[in-house]
């Protein structure tokens, strides 16, 4: 998982001497410093993937979204509470949530744009399925793998956004965070429920 430092890996590299590029003795390498450096690198990577695009997208949106438009980001319901084991990911997503809530207020005042954060537990993507393991060929059809039942299908998110575009009165207020919960059945049918959390 890319959201946090795997301290066992850091220790293995430390013991193998891989993190001493100058060829110094192992005793010269400070394990705590090594972990801190790797933690900072993971946090920076998570910010590049999960936070900076939100900031950039909002600035582009401010210029190009028509008056009364809609700006959506994908947040994470996991980042609504502490995320031990994935500190970098949780921190970056929390920062994105905070930015959206703050930017949403000013965008509404300036050009009547509604800004909404959509927070699934996990989106059904090939990468997320690979992370969970199991049968990659399972398409959510009959007798599907139970591990995938809590994954939200991208089409369900897209349909909800489409409804908000067609019928602006259905949109949550600007700056809202909306949790998405999968309602999948074992036969592959189902959908998603959208709940306002902030």
CSV table of C-alpha atoms in Angstrom, one decimal:
chain,number,residue,atom,x,y,z
A,1,UNK,CA,0.0,0.0,0.0
A,2,UNK,CA,1.5,3.4,-1.0
A,3,UNK,CA,-0.2,5.3,1.7
A,4,UNK,CA,2.3,4.7,4.4
A,5,UNK,CA,5.8,3.6,5.2
A,6,UNK,CA,6.4,-0.1,5.6
A,7,UNK,CA,8.8,-0.1,8.5
A,8,UNK,CA,9.7,-3.7,7.9
A,9,UNK,CA,10.9,-2.9,4.4
A,10,UNK,CA,12.9,0.1,5.7
A,11,UNK,CA,14.5,-2.2,8.3
A,12,UNK,CA,15.3,-4.9,5.7
A,13,UNK,CA,17.0,-2.3,3.5
A,14,UNK,CA,18.8,-0.9,6.5
A,15,UNK,CA,20.1,-4.2,7.5
A,16,UNK,CA,21.1,-5.0,3.9
A,17,UNK,CA,23.0,-1.7,3.7
A,18,UNK,CA,21.0,-0.5,0.7
A,19,UNK,CA,20.3,2.9,2.2
A,20,UNK,CA,24.0,3.7,2.6
A,21,UNK,CA,24.9,4.9,-0.9
A,22,UNK,CA,28.2,6.3,0.2
A,23,UNK,CA,29.3,2.8,1.3
A,24,UNK,CA,29.5,3.9,5.0
A,25,UNK,CA,29.2,1.3,7.7
A,26,UNK,CA,25.7,0.2,8.8
A,27,UNK,CA,26.3,1.8,12.2
A,28,UNK,CA,26.6,5.2,10.6
A,29,UNK,CA,23.0,5.0,9.3
A,30,UNK,CA,20.4,6.2,11.7
A,31,UNK,CA,17.3,4.0,11.4
A,32,UNK,CA,15.0,6.7,12.9
A,33,UNK,CA,16.3,9.2,10.4
A,34,UNK,CA,15.8,6.7,7.6
A,35,UNK,CA,12.2,6.1,8.6
A,36,UNK,CA,11.5,9.8,8.9
A,37,UNK,CA,13.0,10.5,5.5
A,38,UNK,CA,10.9,7.7,3.9
A,39,UNK,CA,7.7,8.9,5.7
A,40,UNK,CA,8.2,12.4,4.3
A,41,UNK,CA,8.7,10.9,0.8
A,42,UNK,CA,5.5,8.9,1.1
A,43,UNK,CA,3.6,11.9,2.4
A,44,UNK,CA,4.9,14.1,-0.5
A,45,UNK,CA,4.0,11.4,-3.0
A,46,UNK,CA,0.4,11.1,-1.6
A,47,UNK,CA,0.1,14.9,-1.8
A,48,UNK,CA,1.2,14.9,-5.4
A,49,UNK,CA,-1.4,12.3,-6.3
A,50,UNK,CA,-4.3,13.3,-4.0
A,51,UNK,CA,-4.1,16.9,-3.1
A,52,UNK,CA,-2.2,19.0,-5.7
A,53,UNK,CA,-4.5,17.9,-8.5
A,54,UNK,CA,-7.5,19.2,-6.5
A,55,UNK,CA,-5.8,22.6,-6.0
A,56,UNK,CA,-4.8,22.7,-9.7
A,57,UNK,CA,-8.3,21.6,-10.9
A,58,UNK,CA,-10.0,24.2,-8.7
A,59,UNK,CA,-7.9,27.0,-10.2
A,60,UNK,CA,-8.6,25.8,-13.8
A,61,UNK,CA,-12.2,25.4,-12.9
A,62,UNK,CA,-12.4,28.9,-11.5
A,63,UNK,CA,-11.4,30.1,-15.0
A,64,UNK,CA,-13.4,27.8,-17.2
A,65,UNK,CA,-16.4,26.5,-15.4
A,66,UNK,CA,-19.6,28.4,-16.4
A,67,UNK,CA,-21.5,30.4,-13.8
A,68,UNK,CA,-23.6,28.0,-11.8
A,69,UNK,CA,-21.3,25.0,-12.6
A,70,UNK,CA,-20.3,22.0,-10.6
A,71,UNK,CA,-16.8,21.1,-9.4
A,72,UNK,CA,-16.4,17.6,-7.9
A,73,UNK,CA,-13.4,15.8,-6.4
A,74,UNK,CA,-12.9,12.2,-5.3
A,75,UNK,CA,-12.0,12.2,-1.6
A,76,UNK,CA,-12.0,9.2,0.7
A,77,UNK,CA,-14.4,8.2,3.5
A,78,UNK,CA,-11.5,6.6,5.3
A,79,UNK,CA,-10.0,10.1,5.8
A,80,UNK,CA,-12.9,11.3,7.8
A,81,UNK,CA,-11.3,9.6,10.8
A,82,UNK,CA,-7.7,8.7,11.7
A,83,UNK,CA,-5.9,6.4,9.2
A,84,UNK,CA,-3.2,4.5,11.1
A,85,UNK,CA,-1.3,2.4,8.6
A,86,UNK,CA,-1.8,4.9,5.8
A,87,UNK,CA,-0.8,8.2,7.2
A,88,UNK,CA,0.3,9.8,4.0
A,89,UNK,CA,-2.9,8.8,2.1
A,90,UNK,CA,-5.2,9.9,5.0
A,91,UNK,CA,-3.3,13.2,5.4
A,92,UNK,CA,-3.5,14.1,1.7
A,93,UNK,CA,-7.2,13.2,1.4
A,94,UNK,CA,-8.0,15.2,4.6
A,95,UNK,CA,-6.1,18.1,3.1
A,96,UNK,CA,-8.2,17.8,-0.1
A,97,UNK,CA,-11.4,17.7,1.9
A,98,UNK,CA,-10.4,20.8,3.8
A,99,UNK,CA,-9.4,22.6,0.6
A,100,UNK,CA,-12.7,21.8,-1.1
A,101,UNK,CA,-14.8,22.9,1.8
A,102,UNK,CA,-12.9,26.2,2.0
A,103,UNK,CA,-12.7,26.8,-1.8
A,104,UNK,CA,-16.4,25.9,-2.1
A,105,UNK,CA,-17.5,28.9,0.0
A,106,UNK,CA,-15.5,31.4,-2.1
A,107,UNK,CA,-16.4,29.8,-5.5
A,108,UNK,CA,-20.1,30.1,-4.6
A,109,UNK,CA,-19.8,33.8,-3.8
A,110,UNK,CA,-17.7,34.5,-6.9
A,111,UNK,CA,-19.4,32.6,-9.7
A,112,UNK,CA,-22.2,30.4,-8.1
A,113,UNK,CA,-20.1,27.2,-8.6
A,114,UNK,CA,-21.0,24.3,-6.4
A,115,UNK,CA,-18.0,22.3,-5.1
A,116,UNK,CA,-18.7,18.8,-3.8
A,117,UNK,CA,-16.4,16.1,-2.4
A,118,UNK,CA,-17.4,12.5,-3.2
A,119,UNK,CA,-16.1,10.1,-0.6
A,120,UNK,CA,-16.2,6.4,-1.5
A,121,UNK,CA,-14.8,3.7,0.7
A,122,UNK,CA,-13.1,2.2,-2.3
A,123,UNK,CA,-13.7,2.6,-6.0
A,124,UNK,CA,-13.9,-0.6,-8.1
A,125,UNK,CA,-10.8,-0.3,-10.3
A,126,UNK,CA,-8.3,-2.9,-11.5
A,127,UNK,CA,-5.6,-1.5,-9.2
A,128,UNK,CA,-7.9,-1.7,-6.2
A,129,UNK,CA,-8.9,-5.3,-7.1
A,130,UNK,CA,-5.3,-6.3,-7.5
A,131,UNK,CA,-4.5,-4.8,-4.0
A,132,UNK,CA,-7.3,-6.9,-2.5
A,133,UNK,CA,-6.3,-10.0,-4.3
A,134,UNK,CA,-8.8,-12.6,-5.4
A,135,UNK,CA,-10.1,-13.4,-8.8
A,136,UNK,CA,-9.3,-10.5,-11.2
A,137,UNK,CA,-11.7,-11.9,-13.8
A,138,UNK,CA,-14.7,-11.4,-11.5
A,139,UNK,CA,-16.8,-8.8,-13.1
A,140,UNK,CA,-19.2,-8.5,-10.2
A,141,UNK,CA,-21.6,-11.1,-11.8
A,142,UNK,CA,-23.2,-14.1,-10.2
A,143,UNK,CA,-21.3,-15.7,-7.3
A,144,UNK,CA,-18.9,-12.8,-7.2
A,145,UNK,CA,-16.1,-12.4,-4.7
A,146,UNK,CA,-17.4,-10.9,-1.4
A,147,UNK,CA,-14.3,-8.8,-1.0
A,148,UNK,CA,-15.5,-6.6,-3.9
A,149,UNK,CA,-19.0,-6.1,-2.6
A,150,UNK,CA,-18.1,-2.9,-0.7
A,151,UNK,CA,-16.4,-1.3,-3.8
A,152,UNK,CA,-18.3,1.5,-5.5
A,153,UNK,CA,-18.5,1.2,-9.3
A,154,UNK,CA,-17.3,4.3,-11.1
A,155,UNK,CA,-20.5,4.3,-13.2
A,156,UNK,CA,-22.6,4.9,-10.1
A,157,UNK,CA,-20.6,7.9,-9.2
A,158,UNK,CA,-20.8,9.2,-12.7
A,159,UNK,CA,-24.6,8.8,-12.8
A,160,UNK,CA,-25.0,10.8,-9.6
A,161,UNK,CA,-22.8,13.6,-10.9
A,162,UNK,CA,-24.9,13.5,-14.1
A,163,UNK,CA,-28.1,14.0,-12.1
A,164,UNK,CA,-26.5,16.9,-10.3
A,165,UNK,CA,-25.6,18.5,-13.6
A,166,UNK,CA,-29.1,18.0,-15.1
A,167,UNK,CA,-31.0,19.0,-12.0
A,168,UNK,CA,-28.9,21.5,-10.0
A,169,UNK,CA,-31.6,21.6,-7.2
A,170,UNK,CA,-30.5,18.0,-6.3
A,171,UNK,CA,-26.9,19.0,-5.6
A,172,UNK,CA,-25.6,19.1,-2.1
A,173,UNK,CA,-24.7,22.6,-0.8
A,174,UNK,CA,-21.2,23.9,-1.9
A,175,UNK,CA,-18.4,22.6,0.2
A,176,UNK,CA,-20.2,19.4,1.0
A,177,UNK,CA,-18.6,16.0,1.6
A,178,UNK,CA,-20.8,13.1,0.4
A,179,UNK,CA,-20.0,9.6,1.5
A,180,UNK,CA,-20.7,6.9,-1.0
A,181,UNK,CA,-21.7,3.4,0.1
A,182,UNK,CA,-21.9,0.5,-2.3
A,183,UNK,CA,-25.2,-1.4,-2.4
A,184,UNK,CA,-24.0,-4.3,-4.5
A,185,UNK,CA,-25.7,-7.7,-4.5
A,186,UNK,CA,-24.0,-11.0,-5.2
A,187,UNK,CA,-25.6,-11.2,-8.6
A,188,UNK,CA,-23.8,-8.0,-9.7
A,189,UNK,CA,-26.8,-5.8,-9.5
A,190,UNK,CA,-27.2,-2.9,-7.1
A,191,UNK,CA,-26.0,0.6,-6.9
A,192,UNK,CA,-24.7,3.2,-4.4
A,193,UNK,CA,-26.1,5.3,-1.7
A,194,UNK,CA,-25.0,8.9,-1.3
A,195,UNK,CA,-25.0,10.4,2.3
A,196,UNK,CA,-24.1,13.9,3.2
A,197,UNK,CA,-21.5,13.9,6.0
A,198,UNK,CA,-20.4,17.5,6.1
